[in-house]
Coordinates of N, CA and C in Angstrom, one line a residue:
X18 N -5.4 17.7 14.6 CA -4.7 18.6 15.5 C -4.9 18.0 16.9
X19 N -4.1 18.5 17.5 CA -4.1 18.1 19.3 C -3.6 18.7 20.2
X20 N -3.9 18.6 20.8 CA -3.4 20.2 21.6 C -3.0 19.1 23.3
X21 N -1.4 19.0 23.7 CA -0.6 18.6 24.6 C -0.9 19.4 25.6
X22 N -1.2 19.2 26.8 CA -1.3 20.2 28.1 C -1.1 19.8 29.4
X23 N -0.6 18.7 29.2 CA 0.0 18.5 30.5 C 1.4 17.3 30.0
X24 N 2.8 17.6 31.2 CA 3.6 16.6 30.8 C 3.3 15.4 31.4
X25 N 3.5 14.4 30.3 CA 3.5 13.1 31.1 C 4.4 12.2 30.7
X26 N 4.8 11.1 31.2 CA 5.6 9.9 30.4 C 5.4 9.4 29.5
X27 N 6.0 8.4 28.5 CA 4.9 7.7 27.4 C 4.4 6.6 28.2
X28 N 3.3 6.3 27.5 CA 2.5 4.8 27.8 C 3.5 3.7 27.6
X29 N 3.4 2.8 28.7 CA 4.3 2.1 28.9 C 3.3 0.5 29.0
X30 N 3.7 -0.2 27.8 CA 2.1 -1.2 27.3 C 2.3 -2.2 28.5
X31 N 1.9 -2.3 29.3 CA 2.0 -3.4 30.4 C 1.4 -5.1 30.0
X32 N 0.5 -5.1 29.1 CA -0.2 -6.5 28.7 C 0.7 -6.6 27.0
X33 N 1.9 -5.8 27.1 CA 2.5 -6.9 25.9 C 2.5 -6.2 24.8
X34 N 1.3 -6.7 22.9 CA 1.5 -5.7 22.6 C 0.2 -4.7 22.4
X35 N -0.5 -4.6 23.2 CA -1.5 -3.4 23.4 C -1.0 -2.6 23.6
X36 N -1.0 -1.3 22.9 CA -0.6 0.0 22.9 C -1.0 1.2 22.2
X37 N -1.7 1.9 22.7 CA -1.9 3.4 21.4 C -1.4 3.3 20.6
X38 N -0.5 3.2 19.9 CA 0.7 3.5 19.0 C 1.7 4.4 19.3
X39 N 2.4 5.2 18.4 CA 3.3 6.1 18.7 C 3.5 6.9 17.5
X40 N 4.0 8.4 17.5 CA 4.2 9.2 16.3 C 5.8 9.2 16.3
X41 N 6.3 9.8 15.2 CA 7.2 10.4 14.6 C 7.6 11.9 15.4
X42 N 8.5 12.0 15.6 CA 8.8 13.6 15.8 C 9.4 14.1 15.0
X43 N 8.8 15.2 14.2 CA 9.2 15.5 13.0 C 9.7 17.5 13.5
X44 N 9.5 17.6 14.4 CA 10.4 19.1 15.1 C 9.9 20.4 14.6
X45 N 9.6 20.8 14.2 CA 9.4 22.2 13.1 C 8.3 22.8 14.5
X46 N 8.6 23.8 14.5 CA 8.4 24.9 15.6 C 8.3 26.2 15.2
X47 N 6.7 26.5 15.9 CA 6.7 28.2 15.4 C 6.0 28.8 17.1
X48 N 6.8 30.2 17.3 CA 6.0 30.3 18.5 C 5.7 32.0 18.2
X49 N 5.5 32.2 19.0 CA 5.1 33.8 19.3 C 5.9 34.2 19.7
X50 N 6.4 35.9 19.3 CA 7.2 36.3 20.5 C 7.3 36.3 21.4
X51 N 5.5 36.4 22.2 CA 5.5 36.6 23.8 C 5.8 35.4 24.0
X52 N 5.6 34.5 23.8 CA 5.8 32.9 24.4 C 7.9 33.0 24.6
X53 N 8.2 33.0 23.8 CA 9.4 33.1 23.9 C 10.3 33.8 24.8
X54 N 9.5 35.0 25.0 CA 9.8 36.2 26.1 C 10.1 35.5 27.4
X55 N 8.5 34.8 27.5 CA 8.2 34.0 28.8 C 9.0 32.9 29.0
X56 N 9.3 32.3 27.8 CA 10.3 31.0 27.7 C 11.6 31.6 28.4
X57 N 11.8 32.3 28.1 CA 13.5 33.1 28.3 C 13.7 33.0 30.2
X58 N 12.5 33.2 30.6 CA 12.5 33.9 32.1 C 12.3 32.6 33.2
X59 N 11.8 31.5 32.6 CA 11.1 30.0 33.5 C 12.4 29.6 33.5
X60 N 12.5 28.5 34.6 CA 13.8 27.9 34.8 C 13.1 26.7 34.4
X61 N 14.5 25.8 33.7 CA 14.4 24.5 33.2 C 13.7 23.5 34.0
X62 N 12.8 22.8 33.7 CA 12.2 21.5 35.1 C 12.9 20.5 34.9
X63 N 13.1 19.6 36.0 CA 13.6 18.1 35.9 C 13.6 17.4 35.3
X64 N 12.0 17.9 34.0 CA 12.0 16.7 33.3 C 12.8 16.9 31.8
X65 N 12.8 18.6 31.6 CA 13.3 19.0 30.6 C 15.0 18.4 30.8
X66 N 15.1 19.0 31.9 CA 17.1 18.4 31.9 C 17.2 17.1 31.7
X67 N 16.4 16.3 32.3 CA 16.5 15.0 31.9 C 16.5 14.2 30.8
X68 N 15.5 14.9 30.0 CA 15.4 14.4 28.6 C 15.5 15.5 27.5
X69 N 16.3 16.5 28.2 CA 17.4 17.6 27.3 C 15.9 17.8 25.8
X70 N 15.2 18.1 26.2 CA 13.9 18.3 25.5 C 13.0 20.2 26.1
X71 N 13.4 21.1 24.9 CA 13.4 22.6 25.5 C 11.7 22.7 25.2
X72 N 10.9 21.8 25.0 CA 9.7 22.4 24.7 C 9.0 21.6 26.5
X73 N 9.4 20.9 26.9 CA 9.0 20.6 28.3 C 9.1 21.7 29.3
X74 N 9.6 22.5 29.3 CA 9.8 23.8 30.1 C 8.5 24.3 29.7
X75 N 8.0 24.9 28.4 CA 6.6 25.2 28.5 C 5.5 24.4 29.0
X76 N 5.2 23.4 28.4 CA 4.7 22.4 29.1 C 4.5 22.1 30.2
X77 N 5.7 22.0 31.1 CA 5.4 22.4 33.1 C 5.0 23.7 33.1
X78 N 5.2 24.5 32.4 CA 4.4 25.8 32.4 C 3.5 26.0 32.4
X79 N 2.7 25.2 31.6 CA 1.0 25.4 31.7 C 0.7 26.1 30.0
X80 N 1.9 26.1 29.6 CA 2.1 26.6 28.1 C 1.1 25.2 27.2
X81 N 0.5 25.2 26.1 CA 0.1 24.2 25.2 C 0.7 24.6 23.9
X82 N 1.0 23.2 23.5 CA 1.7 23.1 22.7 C 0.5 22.2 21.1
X83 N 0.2 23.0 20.2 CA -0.4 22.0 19.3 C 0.6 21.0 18.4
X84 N -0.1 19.9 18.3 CA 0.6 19.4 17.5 C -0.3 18.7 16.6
X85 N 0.4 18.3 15.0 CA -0.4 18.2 13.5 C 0.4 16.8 13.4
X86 N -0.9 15.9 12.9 CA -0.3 15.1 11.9 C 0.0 15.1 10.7
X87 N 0.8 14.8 10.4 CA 1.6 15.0 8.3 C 1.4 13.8 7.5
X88 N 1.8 13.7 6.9 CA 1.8 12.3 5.6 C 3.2 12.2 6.0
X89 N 3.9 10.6 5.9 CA 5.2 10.7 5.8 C 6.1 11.3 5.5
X90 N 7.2 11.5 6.5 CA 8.5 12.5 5.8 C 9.7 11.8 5.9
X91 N 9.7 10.3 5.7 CA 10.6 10.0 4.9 C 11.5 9.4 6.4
X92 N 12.9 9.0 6.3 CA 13.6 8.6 7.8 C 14.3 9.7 8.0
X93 N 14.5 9.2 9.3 CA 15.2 10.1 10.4 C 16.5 9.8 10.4
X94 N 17.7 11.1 10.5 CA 18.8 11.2 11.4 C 18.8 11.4 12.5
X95 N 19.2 10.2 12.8 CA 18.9 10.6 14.5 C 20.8 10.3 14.8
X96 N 21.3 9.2 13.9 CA 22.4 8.9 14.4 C 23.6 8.1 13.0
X97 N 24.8 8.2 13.2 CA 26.3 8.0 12.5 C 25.4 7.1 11.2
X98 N 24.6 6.2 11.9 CA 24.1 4.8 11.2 C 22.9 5.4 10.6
X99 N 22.1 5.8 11.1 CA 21.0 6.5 10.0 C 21.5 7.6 9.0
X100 N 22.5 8.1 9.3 CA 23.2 9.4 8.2 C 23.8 8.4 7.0
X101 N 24.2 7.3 7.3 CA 24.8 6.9 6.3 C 23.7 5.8 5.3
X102 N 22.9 5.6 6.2 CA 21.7 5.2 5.4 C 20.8 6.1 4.4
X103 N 20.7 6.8 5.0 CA 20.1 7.8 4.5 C 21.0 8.2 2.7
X104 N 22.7 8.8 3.2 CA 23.5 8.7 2.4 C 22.7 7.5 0.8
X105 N 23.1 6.5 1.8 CA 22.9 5.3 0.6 C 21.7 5.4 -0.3
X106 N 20.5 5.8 0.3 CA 19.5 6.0 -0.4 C 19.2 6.9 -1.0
X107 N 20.1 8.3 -1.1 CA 19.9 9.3 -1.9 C 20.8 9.2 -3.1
X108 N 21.9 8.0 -3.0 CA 22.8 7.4 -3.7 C 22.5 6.8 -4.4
X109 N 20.8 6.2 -4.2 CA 20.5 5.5 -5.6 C 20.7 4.0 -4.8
X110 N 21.5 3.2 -3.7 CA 21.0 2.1 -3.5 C 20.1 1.5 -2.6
X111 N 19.7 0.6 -2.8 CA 18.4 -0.4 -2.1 C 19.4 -0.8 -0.5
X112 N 18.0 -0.9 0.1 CA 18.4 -1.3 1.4 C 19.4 -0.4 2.3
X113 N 19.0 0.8 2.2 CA 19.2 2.4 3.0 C 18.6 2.6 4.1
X114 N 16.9 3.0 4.0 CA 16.4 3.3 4.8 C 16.2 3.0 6.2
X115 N 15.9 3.8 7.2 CA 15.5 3.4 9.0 C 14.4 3.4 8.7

């Protein structure tokens, strides 16, 4: 588990390829009513409009957000080209997946 509490940018590897790594954003969201309440009433920040991302509004808030790692969940739709990949692989042929 890990618990996000402040916003920041991603690590941006400057010596090449040294880097943390990176996760998956797999989305599934559960909150509280009151958090929600409070969500309703905060104005959007600069960074949420920017990167049209509604959990950054709590986050400049001072809100924490936990996050879990999973076992793989397989690829993402993110876009026209991964839907049809995706398609292809549930179709039974090779060479589908993102």
């Amino acid at each position: 588990m890990r618990s996000i509490s402040a916003v920041h940018r991603l690590p941006y590897p400057r010596d090449g390829e040294r880097h943390p790594g990176f996760f998956k954003h797999v989305g599934v969201y559960a909150y509280r009513r009151s958090v929600l309440e409070r969500y309703a009433t905060l104005p959007a920040c600069a960074l949420e409009q920017t990167e049209q991302l509604e959990q950054l509004r709590l986050l400049a808030a001072g809100v924490h957000i936990r996050a879990f790692e999973v076992a793989h969940t397989g690829p993402g739709v993110d876009t026209p080209a991964c839907l049809e990949a995706v398609r292809a692989l549930l179709a039974g042929q090779q060479g589908g997946a993102a």
